[in-house]
Short mmCIF file of C-alpha atoms and ligand atoms in Angstrom, two decimals:
data_model
loop_
_atom_site.label_atom_id
_atom_site.label_comp_id
_atom_site.label_asym_id
_atom_site.label_seq_id
_atom_site.Cartn_x
_atom_site.Cartn_y
_atom_site.Cartn_z
CA MET A 172 43.57 -58.30 106.99
CA ALA A 173 39.96 -59.33 106.46
CA THR A 174 38.61 -56.48 108.53
CA THR A 175 37.53 -52.88 108.04
CA SER A 176 40.32 -51.03 109.86
CA HIS A 177 43.68 -52.78 109.89
CA ILE A 178 46.55 -50.29 110.31
CA LEU A 179 45.76 -46.77 109.11
CA GLU A 180 42.77 -46.26 111.34
CA GLY A 181 39.88 -44.14 110.14
CA GLN A 182 40.68 -44.49 106.43
CA TRP A 183 37.65 -46.71 105.88
CA ARG A 184 35.52 -43.57 106.11
CA HIS A 185 37.21 -42.12 103.00
CA PRO A 186 34.75 -42.01 100.07
CA ASP A 187 37.03 -44.24 97.94
CA ALA A 188 37.42 -46.92 100.63
CA GLN A 189 35.85 -50.33 100.07
CA GLN A 190 37.42 -52.17 103.01
CA HIS A 191 34.13 -52.02 104.93
CA ARG A 192 33.09 -54.74 102.43
CA PHE A 193 35.68 -57.09 104.00
CA ASP A 194 32.98 -59.76 104.40
CA GLU A 195 32.29 -59.99 100.64
CA LEU A 196 34.43 -62.57 98.89
CA SER A 197 34.45 -60.52 95.67
CA LEU A 198 36.45 -57.73 97.38
CA TRP A 199 39.31 -60.19 97.88
CA THR A 200 39.00 -62.22 94.68
CA ASP A 201 38.98 -58.99 92.64
CA LEU A 202 42.01 -57.70 94.55
CA ALA A 203 43.90 -60.98 94.15
CA ARG A 204 43.32 -60.94 90.38
CA GLN A 205 44.43 -57.30 90.21
CA LEU A 206 47.64 -58.05 92.15
CA GLU A 207 48.42 -61.06 90.00
CA ALA A 208 47.93 -59.09 86.78
CA ALA A 209 50.51 -56.63 88.15
CA LYS A 210 52.91 -59.51 89.06
CA PHE A 211 52.85 -58.97 92.82
CA ASP A 212 54.64 -61.74 94.72
CA ALA A 213 51.85 -62.37 97.17
CA ILE A 214 48.75 -61.26 98.99
CA PHE A 215 49.31 -61.39 102.74
CA PHE A 216 46.67 -61.51 105.46
CA ALA A 217 47.50 -60.43 108.97
CA ASP A 218 45.25 -61.78 111.71
CA VAL A 219 44.50 -61.53 115.41
CA VAL A 220 42.54 -63.84 117.70
CA GLY A 221 41.29 -61.33 120.22
CA LEU A 222 40.73 -57.71 121.08
CA TYR A 223 43.41 -55.09 121.67
CA GLY A 224 43.43 -53.87 125.27
CA ASN A 225 41.30 -51.18 126.78
CA TYR A 226 41.63 -47.59 125.63
CA ARG A 227 40.50 -44.87 128.00
CA GLY A 228 38.97 -47.50 130.22
CA SER A 229 36.97 -49.57 127.73
CA TRP A 230 37.22 -51.49 124.46
CA ASP A 231 34.35 -49.59 122.82
CA ILE A 232 36.69 -47.81 120.41
CA PHE A 233 37.55 -51.04 118.64
CA ALA A 234 33.89 -51.54 117.77
CA THR A 235 33.22 -47.92 116.82
CA GLU A 236 36.35 -47.72 114.63
CA GLY A 237 35.91 -51.17 113.06
CA LEU A 238 39.41 -51.77 114.41
CA GLN A 239 40.04 -55.46 113.74
CA ILE A 240 36.56 -56.42 114.94
CA PRO A 241 34.81 -57.90 113.12
CA SER A 242 37.65 -59.78 111.44
CA HIS A 243 37.39 -62.98 109.42
CA ASP A 244 39.55 -66.09 109.46
CA PRO A 245 42.02 -65.60 106.58
CA SER A 246 42.90 -69.28 106.18
CA VAL A 247 39.35 -69.91 104.99
CA MET A 248 39.80 -67.37 102.19
CA ILE A 249 43.05 -68.84 100.87
CA SER A 250 41.45 -71.66 98.88
CA ALA A 251 38.99 -69.24 97.24
CA LEU A 252 41.83 -66.91 96.25
CA GLY A 253 43.81 -69.87 94.95
CA ALA A 254 40.90 -70.75 92.67
CA VAL A 255 40.91 -67.35 90.92
CA THR A 256 44.69 -66.97 90.56
CA GLU A 257 47.54 -69.05 89.15
CA HIS A 258 50.77 -67.46 90.32
CA LEU A 259 50.07 -65.19 93.28
CA GLY A 260 51.55 -66.27 96.62
CA LEU A 261 48.87 -66.63 99.31
CA ALA A 262 50.10 -65.99 102.82
CA TRP A 263 48.08 -65.92 106.02
CA THR A 264 48.75 -65.50 109.70
CA SER A 265 48.13 -68.15 112.32
CA SER A 266 49.14 -67.87 115.94
CA VAL A 267 50.64 -70.71 117.92
CA ILE A 268 48.03 -70.07 120.61
CA GLN A 269 44.99 -70.50 118.38
CA GLU A 270 45.17 -74.02 117.06
CA HIS A 271 46.81 -77.30 117.95
CA PRO A 272 49.80 -77.89 115.66
CA TYR A 273 48.34 -81.21 114.47
CA THR A 274 45.24 -79.56 112.98
CA PHE A 275 47.26 -76.55 111.84
CA ALA A 276 49.67 -78.79 109.87
CA ARG A 277 46.69 -80.53 108.30
CA ARG A 278 45.09 -77.19 107.32
CA ALA A 279 48.38 -75.84 105.94
CA ALA A 280 49.08 -78.97 103.90
CA THR A 281 45.52 -79.03 102.55
CA LEU A 282 45.77 -75.39 101.45
CA ASP A 283 49.15 -75.99 99.86
CA HIS A 284 47.61 -78.85 97.84
CA LEU A 285 44.58 -76.79 96.81
CA THR A 286 46.72 -73.85 95.66
CA GLY A 287 49.39 -75.85 93.85
CA GLY A 288 52.08 -74.91 96.36
CA ARG A 289 51.44 -71.18 96.75
CA THR A 290 50.97 -70.83 100.50
CA GLY A 291 52.88 -68.86 103.11
CA TRP A 292 52.44 -68.94 106.90
CA ASN A 293 53.13 -65.91 109.06
CA ILE A 294 54.08 -67.47 112.41
CA VAL A 295 52.93 -65.29 115.30
CA THR A 296 52.70 -65.80 119.04
CA SER A 297 49.95 -63.19 119.74
CA VAL A 298 50.75 -60.09 121.76
CA LEU A 299 47.17 -59.46 122.85
CA GLU A 300 46.21 -60.38 126.40
CA ASN A 301 42.59 -60.90 125.40
CA ALA A 302 43.70 -63.39 122.73
CA HIS A 303 45.46 -65.50 125.37
CA ARG A 304 42.38 -65.35 127.60
CA ASN A 305 40.30 -66.55 124.64
CA PHE A 306 42.25 -69.79 124.69
CA GLY A 307 41.93 -70.52 128.37
CA LEU A 308 45.16 -68.94 129.52
CA PRO A 309 45.17 -66.76 132.65
CA GLY A 310 46.69 -63.78 130.81
CA LEU A 311 49.35 -62.85 128.30
CA THR A 312 52.03 -65.54 128.21
CA PRO A 313 55.37 -63.82 129.01
CA HIS A 314 57.35 -62.60 126.03
CA ASP A 315 60.23 -65.07 125.78
CA GLU A 316 58.04 -67.98 126.84
CA ARG A 317 55.83 -67.28 123.82
CA TYR A 318 58.85 -67.83 121.59
CA ARG A 319 59.72 -71.08 123.41
CA TRP A 320 56.12 -72.14 122.79
CA ALA A 321 56.57 -71.24 119.13
CA ASP A 322 59.82 -73.26 118.99
CA GLU A 323 57.99 -76.41 120.02
CA TYR A 324 54.97 -75.61 117.85
CA VAL A 325 56.99 -75.25 114.66
CA ASP A 326 58.94 -78.39 115.53
CA VAL A 327 55.72 -80.42 115.64
CA VAL A 328 54.59 -78.85 112.37
CA TYR A 329 57.96 -79.58 110.72
CA LYS A 330 57.91 -83.19 111.91
CA LEU A 331 54.44 -83.70 110.44
CA LEU A 332 54.98 -81.84 107.18
CA GLU A 333 58.55 -82.87 106.44
CA GLY A 334 59.06 -86.19 108.21
CA SER A 335 55.82 -88.12 108.43
CA TRP A 336 55.44 -89.03 104.75
CA ASP A 337 58.05 -90.06 102.24
CA ASP A 338 57.71 -88.72 98.72
CA GLY A 339 55.94 -91.24 96.54
CA ALA A 340 54.13 -92.99 99.40
CA LEU A 341 50.75 -92.00 97.98
CA LEU A 342 50.29 -94.43 95.07
CA ARG A 343 46.57 -94.39 94.12
CA ASP A 344 47.19 -97.59 92.24
CA LYS A 345 43.74 -98.91 91.30
CA ALA A 346 45.27 -102.33 90.69
CA GLY A 347 47.01 -102.33 94.05
CA ALA A 348 47.53 -100.16 97.12
CA HIS A 349 46.30 -96.64 97.60
CA ALA A 350 49.36 -95.74 99.67
CA ASP A 351 52.50 -97.53 100.77
CA PRO A 352 52.39 -97.91 104.57
CA ALA A 353 56.17 -98.26 104.66
CA GLY A 354 56.41 -94.64 103.47
CA ILE A 355 54.16 -93.21 106.20
CA HIS A 356 55.55 -92.71 109.69
CA LYS A 357 54.37 -91.76 113.16
CA ILE A 358 56.38 -88.92 114.68
CA HIS A 359 55.97 -89.70 118.41
CA HIS A 360 56.52 -86.11 119.49
CA ARG A 361 56.70 -85.65 123.28
CA GLY A 362 57.38 -82.11 124.41
CA GLU A 363 56.60 -79.55 127.07
CA ARG A 364 53.21 -78.58 125.62
CA TYR A 365 52.40 -81.14 122.96
CA SER A 366 52.24 -84.87 122.60
CA VAL A 367 51.59 -85.92 119.01
CA GLU A 368 51.81 -89.50 117.81
CA GLY A 369 51.10 -89.02 114.10
CA PRO A 370 51.11 -89.90 111.32
CA HIS A 371 50.19 -86.68 109.53
CA LEU A 372 46.87 -87.06 107.71
CA VAL A 373 47.92 -85.33 104.50
CA ALA A 374 50.36 -86.59 101.86
CA PRO A 375 53.15 -84.17 100.88
CA SER A 376 52.06 -81.10 98.93
CA ALA A 377 54.22 -79.28 96.39
CA GLN A 378 56.01 -77.23 99.06
CA ARG A 379 55.34 -79.56 102.00
CA THR A 380 55.83 -76.62 104.39
CA PRO A 381 54.37 -73.21 103.43
CA VAL A 382 56.90 -70.41 102.95
CA LEU A 383 57.65 -69.35 106.53
CA PHE A 384 57.14 -65.70 107.47
CA GLN A 385 57.74 -64.14 110.85
CA ALA A 386 57.61 -60.63 112.25
CA GLY A 387 59.21 -60.33 115.69
CA THR A 388 62.20 -58.02 116.02
CA SER A 389 63.04 -58.34 119.74
CA PRO A 390 66.19 -60.37 120.54
CA ALA A 391 64.06 -63.50 121.06
CA GLY A 392 62.06 -62.67 117.92
CA MET A 393 65.16 -62.23 115.79
CA ALA A 394 66.65 -65.47 117.13
CA PHE A 395 63.41 -67.24 116.19
CA ALA A 396 63.53 -65.64 112.74
CA ALA A 397 67.19 -66.58 112.25
CA ARG A 398 66.31 -70.20 112.91
CA ASN A 399 62.95 -70.49 111.19
CA ALA A 400 61.98 -67.62 108.91
CA GLU A 401 62.38 -67.53 105.17
CA ALA A 402 60.89 -64.05 105.16
CA VAL A 403 60.63 -61.39 107.86
CA PHE A 404 58.01 -58.64 107.99
CA MET A 405 59.00 -55.44 109.69
CA PHE A 406 57.89 -51.94 110.53
CA ALA A 407 61.27 -50.31 110.68
CA GLY A 408 60.59 -46.56 110.48
CA SER A 409 63.71 -45.86 108.41
CA PRO A 410 66.27 -47.69 106.28
CA ASP A 411 68.82 -47.33 109.12
CA SER A 412 66.53 -49.12 111.58
CA ALA A 413 65.83 -51.74 108.93
CA ARG A 414 69.54 -52.31 108.42
CA LYS A 415 69.99 -53.21 112.10
CA ILE A 416 67.36 -55.92 111.75
CA THR A 417 68.47 -57.31 108.38
CA THR A 418 72.15 -57.52 109.36
CA THR A 419 71.45 -59.00 112.82
CA VAL A 420 69.05 -61.68 111.60
CA ARG A 421 71.19 -62.58 108.58
CA ALA A 422 74.33 -62.87 110.75
CA GLN A 423 72.48 -65.09 113.24
CA ALA A 424 71.09 -67.21 110.41
CA ALA A 425 74.62 -67.68 109.09
CA GLU A 426 75.81 -68.74 112.57
CA ARG A 427 73.16 -71.46 112.44
CA GLY A 428 74.44 -72.82 109.15
CA ARG A 429 71.95 -70.99 106.97
CA ARG A 430 72.94 -68.45 104.34
CA PRO A 431 72.23 -64.73 104.66
CA ALA A 432 70.21 -64.89 101.44
CA ASP A 433 68.01 -67.64 102.94
CA VAL A 434 66.06 -64.90 104.76
CA LEU A 435 64.17 -62.21 102.86
CA PHE A 436 62.94 -58.97 104.44
CA PHE A 437 59.72 -57.13 103.67
CA ALA A 438 59.17 -53.64 105.07
CA GLY A 439 55.66 -52.38 105.76
CA LEU A 440 55.18 -49.09 103.91
CA SER A 441 52.32 -47.06 102.56
CA PHE A 442 52.39 -44.87 99.44
CA VAL A 443 50.77 -41.68 98.28
CA VAL A 444 51.84 -41.08 94.70
CA GLY A 445 51.39 -37.83 92.74
CA SER A 446 52.52 -36.62 89.34
CA THR A 447 54.02 -33.66 91.26
CA GLU A 448 55.13 -33.32 94.88
CA ALA A 449 52.31 -30.80 95.42
CA GLU A 450 49.70 -33.21 94.11
CA ALA A 451 51.04 -36.00 96.34
CA ARG A 452 50.91 -33.72 99.38
CA ARG A 453 47.36 -32.67 98.50
CA ARG A 454 46.30 -36.30 98.28
CA LYS A 455 48.00 -37.09 101.57
CA ALA A 456 46.16 -34.19 103.23
CA ASP A 457 42.92 -35.66 101.91
CA PHE A 458 43.71 -39.05 103.50
CA ASP A 459 44.84 -37.31 106.72
CA GLU A 460 41.40 -35.82 107.19
CA TYR A 461 40.11 -39.34 107.79
CA LEU A 462 42.88 -40.57 110.10
CA SER A 463 41.64 -41.54 113.54
CA ILE A 464 44.31 -40.45 116.04
CA ASP A 465 42.56 -42.26 118.90
CA GLY A 466 42.30 -45.35 116.73
CA LEU A 467 46.02 -45.26 115.93
CA ALA A 468 46.93 -44.87 119.60
CA ALA A 469 44.53 -47.61 120.70
CA HIS A 470 45.92 -50.00 118.10
CA MET A 471 49.60 -49.46 118.64
CA LEU A 472 49.62 -49.43 122.43
CA GLY A 473 47.26 -52.42 122.52
CA GLY A 474 49.70 -54.25 120.26
CA MET A 475 52.47 -53.60 122.78
CA GLY A 476 50.44 -55.06 125.61
CA VAL A 477 50.04 -51.70 127.34
CA ASP A 478 46.86 -50.91 129.26
CA LEU A 479 45.74 -47.87 127.33
CA GLY A 480 43.55 -46.50 130.10
CA ASP A 481 46.49 -45.75 132.39
CA ALA A 482 48.77 -43.65 130.24
CA PRO A 483 48.34 -39.95 129.46
CA VAL A 484 49.47 -39.07 125.94
CA ASP A 485 52.57 -37.23 127.17
CA THR A 486 53.96 -40.40 128.83
CA PRO A 487 57.43 -41.23 127.49
CA LEU A 488 57.38 -44.58 125.71
CA LYS A 489 60.44 -45.80 127.59
CA ASP A 490 58.46 -45.56 130.86
CA LEU A 491 55.79 -48.00 129.65
CA HIS A 492 55.93 -51.55 130.95
CA VAL A 493 55.82 -53.77 127.91
CA GLU A 494 55.28 -57.52 127.91
CA GLY A 495 54.14 -57.58 124.28
CA GLY A 496 55.89 -56.07 121.25
CA ARG A 497 59.25 -55.01 122.65
CA GLY A 498 60.88 -55.04 119.24
CA VAL A 499 58.23 -52.73 117.81
CA LEU A 500 58.52 -50.37 120.79
CA GLN A 501 62.29 -50.19 120.49
CA ALA A 502 61.98 -49.51 116.76
CA VAL A 503 59.61 -46.63 117.54
CA ILE A 504 61.92 -45.17 120.21
CA ASP A 505 64.92 -45.47 117.87
CA SER A 506 63.14 -43.88 114.95
CA VAL A 507 61.82 -40.66 116.54
CA PRO A 508 64.48 -37.93 116.34
CA GLY A 509 65.38 -36.03 119.51
CA GLY A 510 65.01 -39.03 121.82
CA ASN A 511 62.55 -39.88 124.58
CA PRO A 512 59.36 -39.84 122.46
CA THR A 513 55.95 -39.73 124.12
CA ILE A 514 52.78 -41.62 123.17
CA GLU A 515 51.66 -38.57 121.18
CA ASP A 516 54.96 -38.53 119.26
CA MET A 517 54.48 -42.20 118.57
CA VAL A 518 51.04 -41.62 117.05
CA ARG A 519 52.48 -38.96 114.78
CA TYR A 520 55.20 -41.40 113.87
CA ARG A 521 52.58 -44.01 112.99
CA ALA A 522 50.84 -41.61 110.68
CA GLU A 523 53.95 -40.07 109.10
CA ARG A 524 56.82 -42.52 109.11
CA MET A 525 55.24 -45.49 107.43
CA ARG A 526 54.16 -43.40 104.45
CA LEU A 527 56.20 -42.44 101.42
CA VAL A 528 54.63 -39.44 99.74
CA GLY A 529 55.76 -37.93 96.45
CA THR A 530 56.39 -38.46 92.78
CA PRO A 531 57.21 -41.96 91.50
CA GLU A 532 60.83 -40.88 91.04
CA ARG A 533 61.19 -39.61 94.61
CA ILE A 534 59.54 -42.70 96.09
CA ALA A 535 61.70 -44.98 93.93
CA ASP A 536 64.82 -43.13 95.17
CA GLU A 537 63.68 -43.76 98.73
CA LEU A 538 62.97 -47.44 98.03
CA GLU A 539 66.52 -47.81 96.73
CA ARG A 540 67.70 -46.70 100.19
CA TRP A 541 65.56 -49.44 101.75
CA GLN A 542 67.01 -51.93 99.32
CA ASP A 543 70.54 -50.83 100.25
CA ALA A 544 69.59 -51.56 103.88
CA GLY A 545 69.01 -55.21 102.97
CA VAL A 546 65.25 -55.01 102.39
CA ASP A 547 64.03 -57.26 99.58
CA GLY A 548 60.45 -56.17 99.18
CA ILE A 549 57.57 -54.09 100.43
CA ASN A 550 54.44 -55.14 102.27
CA ILE A 551 52.03 -52.45 101.13
CA ILE A 552 49.91 -50.93 103.86
CA ASN A 553 46.72 -49.60 102.35
CA HIS A 554 44.85 -46.41 102.99
CA VAL A 555 41.97 -47.67 100.92
CA ILE A 556 41.15 -50.99 99.29
CA PRO A 557 41.46 -51.41 96.35
CA GLY A 558 42.61 -47.86 95.52
CA SER A 559 45.96 -47.98 97.33
CA TYR A 560 47.00 -50.98 95.22
CA ALA A 561 45.78 -49.40 91.98
CA GLU A 562 47.78 -46.31 92.94
CA VAL A 563 50.98 -48.36 93.26
CA ILE A 564 50.27 -50.39 90.12
CA ASP A 565 49.52 -47.39 87.91
CA GLY A 566 51.63 -44.71 89.57
CA LEU A 567 54.73 -46.35 91.00
CA LEU A 568 55.33 -49.72 89.32
CA PRO A 569 56.27 -48.29 85.90
CA GLU A 570 59.13 -46.32 87.52
CA LEU A 571 60.19 -49.30 89.66
CA ARG A 572 60.24 -51.51 86.58
CA ARG A 573 62.26 -48.93 84.65
CA ARG A 574 64.89 -49.23 87.42
CA GLY A 575 64.72 -53.02 87.53
CA LEU A 576 63.21 -52.91 91.04
CA ALA A 577 59.98 -54.80 90.26
CA GLN A 578 59.42 -58.02 88.37
CA THR A 579 57.67 -58.06 85.01
CA GLU A 580 57.01 -61.81 84.94
CA TYR A 581 56.59 -64.61 87.45
CA ARG A 582 59.19 -67.31 87.77
CA PRO A 583 57.54 -70.70 87.19
CA GLY A 584 56.75 -72.99 90.09
CA THR A 585 55.63 -72.77 93.68
CA PHE A 586 55.66 -69.67 95.89
CA ARG A 587 59.02 -70.77 97.33
CA GLU A 588 60.49 -71.25 93.86
CA LYS A 589 59.29 -67.79 92.87
CA LEU A 590 60.98 -66.20 95.88
CA PHE A 591 64.15 -68.30 95.95
CA ALA A 592 65.86 -69.98 93.04
CA ASP A 593 66.51 -73.30 94.79
CA GLY A 594 63.51 -75.61 94.75
CA SER A 595 59.97 -75.89 96.03
CA ARG A 596 60.90 -77.46 99.38
CA LEU A 597 62.64 -75.88 102.37
CA ASN A 598 66.35 -75.91 101.60
CA PRO A 599 68.62 -78.43 103.39
CA ARG A 600 70.05 -75.70 105.63
CA HIS A 601 66.67 -75.11 107.29
CA PRO A 602 66.17 -76.94 110.62
CA ALA A 603 62.98 -78.60 109.34
CA ALA A 604 65.02 -80.48 106.74
CA ALA A 605 66.55 -82.57 109.55
CA TYR A 606 63.19 -84.33 109.96
CA ARG A 607 63.20 -85.75 106.42
CA GLY A 608 63.57 -89.48 106.77
CA ALA A 609 64.01 -89.11 110.54
CA PHE A 610 61.03 -91.30 111.45
CA ARG A 611 61.59 -94.23 109.10
CA ASP A 612 62.55 -96.46 112.01
CA ALA A 613 59.98 -95.05 114.44
CA PRO A 614 57.64 -97.52 116.20
CA ARG A 615 54.58 -98.24 114.01
C1 FMN B 739 54.81 -56.14 109.85
C2 FMN B 739 54.26 -56.89 111.01
C3 FMN B 739 53.14 -57.70 110.85
C4 FMN B 739 52.61 -58.40 111.94
N1 FMN B 739 51.49 -59.14 111.79
C5 FMN B 739 50.93 -59.74 112.86
C6 FMN B 739 49.71 -60.44 112.75
O1 FMN B 739 49.12 -60.52 111.69
N2 FMN B 739 49.19 -61.00 113.87
C7 FMN B 739 49.79 -60.94 115.08
O2 FMN B 739 49.27 -61.48 116.04
N3 FMN B 739 50.96 -60.27 115.21
C8 FMN B 739 51.53 -59.67 114.14
N4 FMN B 739 52.68 -58.97 114.29
C9 FMN B 739 53.33 -58.98 115.59
C10 FMN B 739 54.53 -59.92 115.60
O3 FMN B 739 54.17 -61.23 115.26
C11 FMN B 739 55.24 -59.92 116.95
O4 FMN B 739 54.42 -60.50 117.91
C12 FMN B 739 55.55 -58.53 117.37
O5 FMN B 739 56.29 -57.90 116.35
C13 FMN B 739 56.31 -58.54 118.68
O6 FMN B 739 57.41 -59.39 118.61
P1 FMN B 739 58.80 -58.94 119.21
O7 FMN B 739 58.55 -58.64 120.63
O8 FMN B 739 59.70 -60.13 119.00
O9 FMN B 739 59.24 -57.75 118.40
C14 FMN B 739 53.23 -58.29 113.21
C15 FMN B 739 54.36 -57.48 113.36
C16 FMN B 739 54.88 -56.79 112.29
C17 FMN B 739 56.11 -55.95 112.51
#
C-alpha cells in the first residue's frame, strides 16, 4: 500500500525502514524492478478510501502512527511501474464505492493497454464507515448489500470490457476508417444502482478484463469470489483455516460451472529469516521492539467496523457487533487456541500468527503445509520496505526454488497467461464471458 504504515504497525520507525518515503516514485520503481529480477508474480497494492474508526474516542492515532493516512492512489502508480518492468503483474485495489463503473472500466482498460496486459484488480466493497460517508452515504452500507452492490458493479464492468467492442473493430486504416462502427456496441445497462448506455470508450486491451482478485471470506464474500474471482487474498492464521476457505470457494466455483483450478489463493504472510533459529528469533525480537500494539488494535478493529472507543481490551471478540469484516473476525476466533479470544488476544495473534520465523528450511516446510491446504502463493506482508523483500529474495527463495516451490522464469504473455495456462482473456467458464457478442444486436 502506498502509505507509511500498512499492516505491521510501528515498523516504519525501524532504522532499516524506508516506507515513510511512500510518496517518492523511486521507492516503488526500485522495488518493482527488484521483484521482477527475482521473478515475483506481481506487486499488489491494497487501498482504502477513508479512515478507520475511532480508537479510544478519536482518530488521532491514525495520523500519529502514519496508519494508512496519508495514502496515495495506487492506480496512478501502475503506469509508472509498467514503464520500468516487462513481466511483473501490477495489481491494485479499487472499491465499488469509490468510482462509477464506467470510469473505472475506462481506467482499467487504459492501464491494461499501457502495461501490455499486466494488470490485476482487487475488487473490494470497503468496510470502513468513514469511507462510505466520504461518498455521500449515510453510513456503512450493510454487509450483504455491499456484495449485491459489487455484483452489479462488476456486471457493468464486464459488459463494457468484454461485450462493448468486438476484437478487430479498431482498424486505424489511414486509407479508410479508424474503427468499424459495426464492431462497437452500446450496452444499455439498467440496474438497481447504475444506468450505463455505453459504448465503452476504450478498445480491447490484451486481457480486456484485469486479472480479478478478491478478499472477502464471509459466506457472501466467498459466494462472490466463487462467481467472480480468479485469485483470492486471505489472512487465514493457519493452514487448517486456509483449507476451509480454499475448499469452500473451489467447491462453490465448481457448482457454478467453473473449475476448482480457476481460482488461485494467496495467503498473507510475513517472514523473518535467519541462518539459525536463534538468529531468526533475535531478528524478530528486534522488529518486535518497534511494533505498535495500539496501532495494531486500532487497525484491525477499525477494519471490522467496530467502534474502538467502546471496547475494553478484555472484551471477547464474539461479543463485538460486526457489520464489516465478518470473515476476518471468524478467522481470528477460529485461529486462537483455547476459544473465546479477547481483543488483546487478537492483537497478539496479529503480531504472531501472520509471521513465519526461522531458517529457510523450517519456513519452506511450513509453506509446504500451506500449499497442501490449497494455497497457491504468498502475498508478502512487509516489516520494512525494501528490506523484507530482499530478505525473502536472498534468504528464502533459494530454498523454495530448490524444492520447486518458486518459479525461476516467467511464462511469456500477459499477467493472466503467467498465472493460468489458458489464454490472456477470462476463460469461457467465467460469467463475464457471457457478455462477449451479447450486444451485437443492441439498439445503436
Ligand atoms: C488479504 C486481504 C487484503 C485486503 N485488502 C483490502 C484492501 O486493500 N482494501 C479494502 O478496502 N479491503 C481490503 N480487504 C478487505 C476485504 O476486501 C473484505 O472487505 C473483508 O475481508 C471483509 O469481507 P468479508 O466480510 O466477506 O470477509 C482485504 C482483506 C484481506 C483478507
